[in-house]
Coordinates of C-alpha atoms in Angstrom, one line a residue:
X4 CA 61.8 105.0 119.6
X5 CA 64.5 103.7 117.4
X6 CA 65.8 100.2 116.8
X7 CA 68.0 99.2 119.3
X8 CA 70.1 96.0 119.1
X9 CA 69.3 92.9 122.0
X10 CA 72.5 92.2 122.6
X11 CA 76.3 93.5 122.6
X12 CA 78.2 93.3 119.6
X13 CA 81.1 90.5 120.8
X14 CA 84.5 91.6 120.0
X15 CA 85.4 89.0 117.6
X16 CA 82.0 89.8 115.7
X17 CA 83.2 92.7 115.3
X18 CA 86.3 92.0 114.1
X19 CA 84.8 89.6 111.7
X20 CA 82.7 92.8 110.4
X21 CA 85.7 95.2 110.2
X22 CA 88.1 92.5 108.6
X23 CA 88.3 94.0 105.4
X24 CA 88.8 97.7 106.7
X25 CA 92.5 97.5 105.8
X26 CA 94.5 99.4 103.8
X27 CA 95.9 97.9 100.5
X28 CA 99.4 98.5 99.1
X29 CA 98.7 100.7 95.6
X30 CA 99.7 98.2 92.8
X31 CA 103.2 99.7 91.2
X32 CA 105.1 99.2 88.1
X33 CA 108.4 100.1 86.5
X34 CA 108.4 102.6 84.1
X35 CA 109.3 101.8 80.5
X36 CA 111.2 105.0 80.3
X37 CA 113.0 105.9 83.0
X38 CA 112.5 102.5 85.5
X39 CA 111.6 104.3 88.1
X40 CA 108.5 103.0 90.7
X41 CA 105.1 104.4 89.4
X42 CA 101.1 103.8 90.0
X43 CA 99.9 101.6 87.1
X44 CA 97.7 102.9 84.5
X45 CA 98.8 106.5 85.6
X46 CA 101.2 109.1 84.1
X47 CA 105.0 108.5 85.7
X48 CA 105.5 111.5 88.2
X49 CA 109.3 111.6 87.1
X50 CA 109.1 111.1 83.3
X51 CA 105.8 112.2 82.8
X52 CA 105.6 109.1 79.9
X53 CA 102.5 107.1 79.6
X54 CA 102.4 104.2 77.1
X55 CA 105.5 105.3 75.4
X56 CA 104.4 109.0 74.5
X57 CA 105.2 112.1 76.2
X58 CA 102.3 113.5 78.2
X59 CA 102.9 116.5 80.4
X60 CA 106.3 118.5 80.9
X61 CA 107.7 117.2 83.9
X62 CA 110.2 120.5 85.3
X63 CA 113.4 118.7 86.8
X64 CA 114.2 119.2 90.3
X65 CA 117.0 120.8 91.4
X66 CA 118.2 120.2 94.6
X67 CA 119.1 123.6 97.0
X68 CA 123.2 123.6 97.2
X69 CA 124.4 122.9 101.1
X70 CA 126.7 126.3 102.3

């Protein structure tokens, strides 16, 4: 036989417990470059720029013409 607990975990111990189970808003910058919104410490997605050099070939998107 296992360990079982005594007693019913209360609600609000519980809660207490699972407080920090939130999610947290990713940290974001500006980019040098181009100013748009990116993840710090990471290459920008629209530049492709980090700390002032050129690090991948970003293709530019094109959007699809409305008929």
């Amino acid at each position: 036989m296992g360990a079982l607990p005594k007693q019913r975990t209360s609600r609000g111990r519980q809660g207490n417990r699972r407080r920090h189970h939130y999610l947290k808003t990713p940290q974001l910058m500006t980019c040098p470059n181009c100013g748009e919104k990116k993840k710090t410490h990471f290459v920008c997605p629209n530049c492709g720029t980090y700390k002032g050099r050129q690090v991948i070939e970003v293709a530019k998107r094109t959007r699809p013409q409305a008929e």
